[in-house]
mmCIF file of C-alpha atoms in Angstrom:
data_model
loop_
_atom_site.group_PDB
_atom_site.id
_atom_site.type_symbol
_atom_site.label_atom_id
_atom_site.label_comp_id
_atom_site.label_asym_id
_atom_site.label_seq_id
_atom_site.Cartn_x
_atom_site.Cartn_y
_atom_site.Cartn_z
ATOM 1 C CA MET A 1 50.049 -0.298 16.877
ATOM 2 C CA ASN A 2 48.594 -0.682 20.389
ATOM 3 C CA ILE A 3 47.037 2.771 20.155
ATOM 4 C CA VAL A 4 45.310 1.822 16.902
ATOM 5 C CA TRP A 5 44.022 -1.422 18.407
ATOM 6 C CA GLU A 6 42.711 0.411 21.494
ATOM 7 C CA PHE A 7 40.959 2.921 19.232
ATOM 8 C CA ILE A 8 39.287 0.121 17.255
ATOM 9 C CA LYS A 9 38.125 -1.589 20.465
ATOM 10 C CA ASP A 10 36.823 1.621 22.041
ATOM 11 C CA PHE A 11 34.903 2.695 18.961
ATOM 12 C CA TRP A 12 33.813 -0.715 17.581
ATOM 13 C CA TYR A 13 30.228 0.503 17.256
ATOM 14 C CA LEU A 14 31.326 3.138 14.720
ATOM 15 C CA TRP A 15 32.911 0.471 12.513
ATOM 16 C CA LEU A 16 29.790 -1.652 12.831
ATOM 17 C CA LEU A 17 27.671 1.342 11.834
ATOM 18 C CA LEU A 18 29.858 1.979 8.781
ATOM 19 C CA ILE A 19 29.524 -1.657 7.697
ATOM 20 C CA VAL A 20 25.722 -1.557 8.097
ATOM 21 C CA VAL A 21 25.446 1.717 6.153
ATOM 22 C CA GLY A 22 27.645 0.311 3.371
ATOM 23 C CA ALA A 23 25.555 -2.858 3.140
ATOM 24 C CA LEU A 24 22.316 -0.875 3.009
ATOM 25 C CA ASP A 25 23.716 1.352 0.270
ATOM 26 C CA LEU A 26 24.716 -1.731 -1.730
ATOM 27 C CA PHE A 27 21.458 -3.649 -1.379
ATOM 28 C CA MET A 28 18.915 -0.805 -1.116
ATOM 29 C CA PRO A 29 18.054 -0.703 -4.880
ATOM 30 C CA LYS A 30 17.261 -4.435 -4.797
ATOM 31 C CA ILE A 31 15.261 -4.037 -1.554
ATOM 32 C CA LYS A 32 13.252 -1.127 -2.990
ATOM 33 C CA GLY A 33 12.627 -3.028 -6.215
ATOM 34 C CA SER A 34 11.390 -6.074 -4.324
ATOM 35 C CA PHE A 35 9.171 -3.911 -2.096
ATOM 36 C CA GLY A 36 7.746 -2.126 -5.153
ATOM 37 C CA GLU A 37 6.862 -5.393 -6.900
ATOM 38 C CA LYS A 38 5.251 -6.784 -3.740
ATOM 39 C CA SER A 39 3.137 -3.638 -3.332
ATOM 40 C CA VAL A 40 1.972 -3.992 -6.946
ATOM 41 C CA ALA A 41 1.170 -7.665 -6.356
ATOM 42 C CA LEU A 42 -0.964 -6.587 -3.369
ATOM 43 C CA MET A 43 -2.844 -4.044 -5.511
ATOM 44 C CA LEU A 44 -3.502 -6.615 -8.237
ATOM 45 C CA SER A 45 -4.833 -9.088 -5.666
ATOM 46 C CA SER A 46 -7.750 -6.686 -5.103
ATOM 47 C CA LEU A 47 -9.073 -7.318 -8.630
ATOM 48 C CA ASP A 48 -12.231 -9.408 -9.005
ATOM 49 C CA GLY A 49 -11.049 -13.021 -8.897
ATOM 50 C CA THR A 50 -13.900 -14.165 -11.143
ATOM 51 C CA LYS A 51 -12.651 -11.926 -13.973
ATOM 52 C CA TYR A 52 -8.899 -11.614 -13.350
ATOM 53 C CA LYS A 53 -6.177 -14.166 -12.586
ATOM 54 C CA VAL A 54 -2.791 -12.777 -11.491
ATOM 55 C CA ILE A 55 0.720 -14.222 -11.934
ATOM 56 C CA ASN A 56 3.567 -12.290 -10.312
ATOM 57 C CA ASN A 57 7.252 -12.534 -11.218
ATOM 58 C CA ILE A 58 7.089 -15.211 -13.891
ATOM 59 C CA MET A 59 10.061 -16.448 -15.909
ATOM 60 C CA LEU A 60 9.500 -18.098 -19.285
ATOM 61 C CA GLN A 61 11.840 -19.772 -21.744
ATOM 62 C CA VAL A 62 11.800 -19.889 -25.546
ATOM 63 C CA GLY A 63 14.654 -21.885 -27.045
ATOM 64 C CA ASN A 64 17.801 -21.027 -25.090
ATOM 65 C CA LYS A 65 16.551 -17.584 -24.060
ATOM 66 C CA THR A 66 14.582 -16.644 -20.969
ATOM 67 C CA THR A 67 12.417 -13.631 -20.200
ATOM 68 C CA GLN A 68 11.205 -12.419 -16.815
ATOM 69 C CA ILE A 69 7.847 -10.641 -16.572
ATOM 70 C CA ASP A 70 6.976 -8.661 -13.446
ATOM 71 C CA HIS A 71 3.205 -9.206 -13.507
ATOM 72 C CA LEU A 72 0.645 -10.890 -15.747
ATOM 73 C CA VAL A 73 -3.097 -10.459 -15.400
ATOM 74 C CA ILE A 74 -5.100 -12.990 -17.423
ATOM 75 C CA SER A 75 -8.652 -11.737 -17.743
ATOM 76 C CA ASN A 76 -11.809 -11.950 -19.790
ATOM 77 C CA TYR A 77 -10.708 -8.642 -21.335
ATOM 78 C CA GLY A 78 -7.275 -9.820 -22.482
ATOM 79 C CA VAL A 79 -3.830 -10.545 -21.090
ATOM 80 C CA PHE A 80 -2.269 -7.570 -19.289
ATOM 81 C CA VAL A 81 1.535 -7.571 -19.417
ATOM 82 C CA ILE A 82 2.846 -5.245 -16.705
ATOM 83 C CA GLU A 83 6.411 -3.958 -16.376
ATOM 84 C CA THR A 84 7.089 -2.146 -13.091
ATOM 85 C CA LYS A 85 9.911 0.346 -12.550
ATOM 86 C CA ASN A 86 11.252 1.899 -9.357
ATOM 87 C CA TYR A 87 13.054 5.161 -10.205
ATOM 88 C CA LYS A 88 13.505 8.643 -8.766
ATOM 89 C CA GLY A 89 13.559 12.048 -10.453
ATOM 90 C CA LEU A 90 11.989 12.910 -13.804
ATOM 91 C CA ILE A 91 11.423 10.225 -16.456
ATOM 92 C CA SER A 92 10.971 11.426 -20.043
ATOM 93 C CA GLY A 93 10.790 9.676 -23.378
ATOM 94 C CA ASP A 94 8.779 8.610 -26.396
ATOM 95 C CA GLU A 95 7.041 5.368 -27.377
ATOM 96 C CA PHE A 96 9.631 4.536 -30.042
ATOM 97 C CA ASP A 97 12.842 5.745 -28.343
ATOM 98 C CA ASP A 98 15.413 3.062 -27.593
ATOM 99 C CA TYR A 99 16.219 4.779 -24.314
ATOM 100 C CA TRP A 100 14.387 7.115 -21.964
ATOM 101 C CA LYS A 101 16.004 9.740 -19.731
ATOM 102 C CA GLN A 102 16.101 9.862 -15.967
ATOM 103 C CA THR A 103 16.889 13.339 -14.633
ATOM 104 C CA ILE A 104 17.821 13.829 -10.973
ATOM 105 C CA TYR A 105 18.661 17.491 -10.409
ATOM 106 C CA LYS A 106 21.183 18.142 -13.222
ATOM 107 C CA ARG A 107 22.362 14.561 -13.579
ATOM 108 C CA LYS A 108 20.968 12.575 -16.502
ATOM 109 C CA GLU A 109 20.952 8.801 -16.892
ATOM 110 C CA LYS A 110 19.587 6.470 -19.568
ATOM 111 C CA LEU A 111 17.187 3.588 -19.081
ATOM 112 C CA TYR A 112 16.118 1.102 -21.734
ATOM 113 C CA ASN A 113 12.644 1.933 -23.011
ATOM 114 C CA PRO A 114 10.325 -0.299 -20.908
ATOM 115 C CA ILE A 115 7.684 -0.240 -23.668
ATOM 116 C CA ARG A 116 10.201 -1.977 -25.932
ATOM 117 C CA GLN A 117 11.044 -4.324 -23.080
ATOM 118 C CA ASN A 118 7.384 -5.215 -22.675
ATOM 119 C CA TYR A 119 7.017 -5.678 -26.441
ATOM 120 C CA GLY A 120 9.664 -8.402 -26.187
ATOM 121 C CA HIS A 121 7.702 -10.039 -23.367
ATOM 122 C CA ILE A 122 4.543 -10.049 -25.480
ATOM 123 C CA GLN A 123 6.366 -11.686 -28.424
ATOM 124 C CA VAL A 124 7.470 -14.488 -26.086
ATOM 125 C CA LEU A 125 3.900 -14.933 -24.837
ATOM 126 C CA LYS A 126 2.584 -15.047 -28.415
ATOM 127 C CA GLU A 127 5.063 -17.782 -29.265
ATOM 128 C CA LEU A 128 4.273 -19.860 -26.191
ATOM 129 C CA LEU A 129 0.503 -19.397 -26.581
ATOM 130 C CA HIS A 130 0.406 -19.717 -30.379
ATOM 131 C CA ASP A 131 -2.156 -22.532 -30.130
ATOM 132 C CA ILE A 132 -4.677 -20.191 -28.486
ATOM 133 C CA PRO A 133 -5.973 -17.710 -31.113
ATOM 134 C CA ASP A 134 -7.278 -14.159 -30.755
ATOM 135 C CA ILE A 135 -5.606 -13.198 -27.474
ATOM 136 C CA ASN A 136 -5.659 -9.450 -26.865
ATOM 137 C CA TYR A 137 -2.332 -8.461 -25.240
ATOM 138 C CA ILE A 138 -2.351 -5.169 -23.330
ATOM 139 C CA SER A 139 0.996 -3.608 -22.381
ATOM 140 C CA ILE A 140 1.242 -1.443 -19.253
ATOM 141 C CA VAL A 141 4.346 0.212 -17.809
ATOM 142 C CA ALA A 142 3.963 1.255 -14.167
ATOM 143 C CA PHE A 143 6.322 3.530 -12.202
ATOM 144 C CA THR A 144 6.327 3.779 -8.426
ATOM 145 C CA THR A 145 5.390 7.128 -6.893
ATOM 146 C CA ASN A 146 9.040 7.869 -6.008
ATOM 147 C CA LEU A 147 9.174 9.905 -9.221
ATOM 148 C CA ASP A 148 9.093 13.698 -9.267
ATOM 149 C CA ASP A 149 7.386 13.640 -12.659
ATOM 150 C CA LEU A 150 6.576 11.348 -15.571
ATOM 151 C CA LYS A 151 6.718 12.948 -19.037
ATOM 152 C CA VAL A 152 6.291 10.182 -21.587
ATOM 153 C CA THR A 153 4.541 10.480 -24.951
ATOM 154 C CA ALA A 154 3.012 7.106 -25.809
ATOM 155 C CA LYS A 155 -0.187 5.332 -26.803
ATOM 156 C CA THR A 156 0.825 2.485 -24.512
ATOM 157 C CA ASP A 157 -0.360 2.972 -20.929
ATOM 158 C CA VAL A 158 2.493 4.440 -18.859
ATOM 159 C CA VAL A 159 1.143 5.127 -15.372
ATOM 160 C CA TYR A 160 1.970 5.311 -11.684
ATOM 161 C CA THR A 161 1.524 2.015 -9.860
ATOM 162 C CA LYS A 162 -1.270 3.498 -7.734
ATOM 163 C CA HIS A 163 -3.328 3.883 -10.925
ATOM 164 C CA LEU A 164 -2.843 0.277 -12.090
ATOM 165 C CA PRO A 165 -6.238 -1.160 -11.013
ATOM 166 C CA LYS A 166 -8.066 1.797 -12.592
ATOM 167 C CA THR A 167 -6.035 1.459 -15.807
ATOM 168 C CA ILE A 168 -6.786 -2.267 -16.049
ATOM 169 C CA LYS A 169 -10.497 -1.784 -15.405
ATOM 170 C CA LYS A 170 -10.885 0.717 -18.245
ATOM 171 C CA TYR A 171 -10.633 -2.262 -20.612
ATOM 172 C CA ASN A 172 -14.172 -3.598 -20.305
ATOM 173 C CA ILE A 173 -14.936 -5.460 -23.546
ATOM 174 C CA GLU A 174 -14.822 -9.218 -22.988
ATOM 175 C CA THR A 175 -12.703 -11.042 -25.589
ATOM 176 C CA LEU A 176 -11.901 -14.303 -23.768
ATOM 177 C CA SER A 177 -14.247 -16.900 -22.312
ATOM 178 C CA ASP A 178 -13.754 -18.267 -18.799
ATOM 179 C CA GLU A 179 -12.584 -21.553 -20.305
ATOM 180 C CA VAL A 180 -9.883 -19.925 -22.474
ATOM 181 C CA LYS A 181 -8.812 -17.645 -19.618
ATOM 182 C CA GLU A 182 -8.293 -20.680 -17.372
ATOM 183 C CA ARG A 183 -6.431 -22.514 -20.129
ATOM 184 C CA ILE A 184 -3.995 -19.610 -20.596
ATOM 185 C CA TYR A 185 -3.445 -19.294 -16.843
ATOM 186 C CA LYS A 186 -2.731 -22.990 -16.316
ATOM 187 C CA LYS A 187 -0.373 -23.182 -19.293
ATOM 188 C CA LEU A 188 1.694 -20.187 -18.141
ATOM 189 C CA ILE A 189 1.872 -21.516 -14.576
ATOM 190 C CA SER A 190 3.148 -24.846 -15.917
ATOM 191 C CA LEU A 191 5.831 -23.054 -17.994
ATOM 192 C CA ASN A 192 7.089 -20.853 -15.159
ATOM 193 C CA ILE A 193 10.780 -21.431 -14.365
ATOM 194 C CA ASP A 194 11.281 -20.979 -10.646
ATOM 195 C CA SER A 195 14.869 -22.243 -10.360
ATOM 196 C CA LYS A 196 17.209 -19.736 -8.648
ATOM 197 C CA ASP A 197 20.074 -20.785 -10.951
ATOM 198 C CA ASN A 198 17.984 -20.082 -14.048
ATOM 199 C CA ARG A 199 17.039 -16.663 -12.711
ATOM 200 C CA LYS A 200 20.693 -15.821 -12.014
ATOM 201 C CA ALA A 201 21.617 -16.893 -15.548
ATOM 202 C CA HIS A 202 18.826 -14.677 -16.902
ATOM 203 C CA VAL A 203 20.167 -11.598 -15.065
ATOM 204 C CA ALA A 204 23.708 -12.360 -16.257
ATOM 205 C CA ALA A 205 22.497 -12.614 -19.871
ATOM 206 C CA ILE A 206 20.751 -9.229 -19.607
ATOM 207 C CA ASN A 207 23.923 -7.595 -18.271
ATOM 208 C CA ARG A 208 25.965 -9.122 -21.108
ATOM 209 C CA ASN A 209 23.516 -7.795 -23.712
ATOM 210 C CA ILE A 210 23.650 -4.301 -22.214
ATOM 211 C CA ALA A 211 27.467 -4.352 -22.189
ATOM 212 C CA GLU A 212 27.637 -5.577 -25.821
ATOM 213 C CA LYS A 213 25.190 -2.886 -26.930
ATOM 214 C CA HIS A 214 27.208 -0.165 -25.186
ATOM 215 C CA THR A 215 30.461 -1.429 -26.759
ATOM 216 C CA LYS A 216 28.966 -1.368 -30.264
ATOM 217 C CA THR A 217 27.467 2.128 -29.949
ATOM 218 C CA SER A 218 30.725 3.494 -28.492
ATOM 219 C CA HIS A 219 32.439 2.260 -31.686
ATOM 220 C CA ASP A 220 29.691 3.752 -33.905
ATOM 221 C CA ILE A 221 28.256 0.356 -34.798
ATOM 222 C CA CYS A 222 24.484 -0.106 -34.873
ATOM 223 C CA PRO A 223 23.614 -2.829 -32.302
ATOM 224 C CA ARG A 224 20.521 -3.787 -34.295
ATOM 225 C CA CYS A 225 21.839 -4.410 -37.793
ATOM 226 C CA GLY A 226 25.608 -3.949 -37.537
ATOM 227 C CA ARG A 227 25.828 -1.017 -39.949
ATOM 228 C CA LYS A 228 27.700 2.223 -39.185
ATOM 229 C CA LEU A 229 26.191 4.950 -36.975
ATOM 230 C CA VAL A 230 26.401 8.406 -38.552
ATOM 231 C CA VAL A 231 25.725 11.911 -37.254
ATOM 232 C CA ARG A 232 22.409 13.398 -38.418
ATOM 233 C CA ASN A 233 20.641 16.718 -37.881
ATOM 234 C CA GLY A 234 17.186 16.570 -36.367
ATOM 235 C CA LYS A 235 14.506 18.912 -35.094
ATOM 236 C CA TYR A 236 16.137 19.049 -31.658
ATOM 237 C CA GLY A 237 19.771 19.060 -32.763
ATOM 238 C CA GLN A 238 22.344 16.478 -33.758
ATOM 239 C CA PHE A 239 22.065 12.778 -33.004
ATOM 240 C CA LYS A 240 23.555 9.519 -34.219
ATOM 241 C CA GLY A 241 21.458 7.241 -36.375
ATOM 242 C CA CYS A 242 21.930 4.060 -38.368
ATOM 243 C CA SER A 243 23.308 4.519 -41.902
ATOM 244 C CA ASN A 244 20.835 1.815 -42.985
ATOM 245 C CA PHE A 245 17.889 4.206 -42.455
ATOM 246 C CA PRO A 246 14.956 3.817 -43.234
ATOM 247 C CA ASN A 247 15.369 0.019 -43.066
ATOM 248 C CA CYS A 248 16.833 0.435 -39.580
ATOM 249 C CA ARG A 249 15.654 3.333 -37.390
ATOM 250 C CA TYR A 250 18.079 2.900 -34.477
ATOM 251 C CA THR A 251 19.180 6.221 -32.933
ATOM 252 C CA VAL A 252 21.392 7.383 -30.081
ATOM 253 C CA LYS A 253 20.524 10.700 -28.443
#
């Protein structure tokens, strides 16, 4: 026992190093995500302040549900709803897929289609801003440059974060007056939930939804409509799809 204690005392710095490495490994994804969002916020701050008003990391509530939006740009050209992602490897997918693929070497992972995620954000904004007509909502998904490649087929803008300002500026037809733009900005700022407890509850709700969806699909139950998932033959091989097709187009690849 004394030998072990002497070893621990003599090599305490190794144990400290192991603890630090373990902590970094645990918190690095969150650190990278936070850094990525802050770098995007910095890019967006370079936009012309007379035409664009930026809100970063906003949380909104409709009924008993909350939604968190990475970045909003309220402009004379419409409301840009921006979802940022920090991934490595190759990202591939289609506009209407439920999930996209992340490939790192030979390992493949699934990520929920961020275009669908952003669509949900836009529906919340439409509900909260229903008293302001004719708002043009523009969805943008932005990936950090950690990626090896981005192979996504979509009409929605899916770009690298470094191309965000250029992507936003390509929309150059004014659809909102300065007065309406300011009204939208002030209303969203007033609705922003900045309580830490509310944000924790929001993350917990997302994790529960993901777990419930996984449980249903693993039991061949469609998470959208509750009908049975059946095996189908497609152009690229077999896949599982909802038996309620074409009323429900949910698929699992």
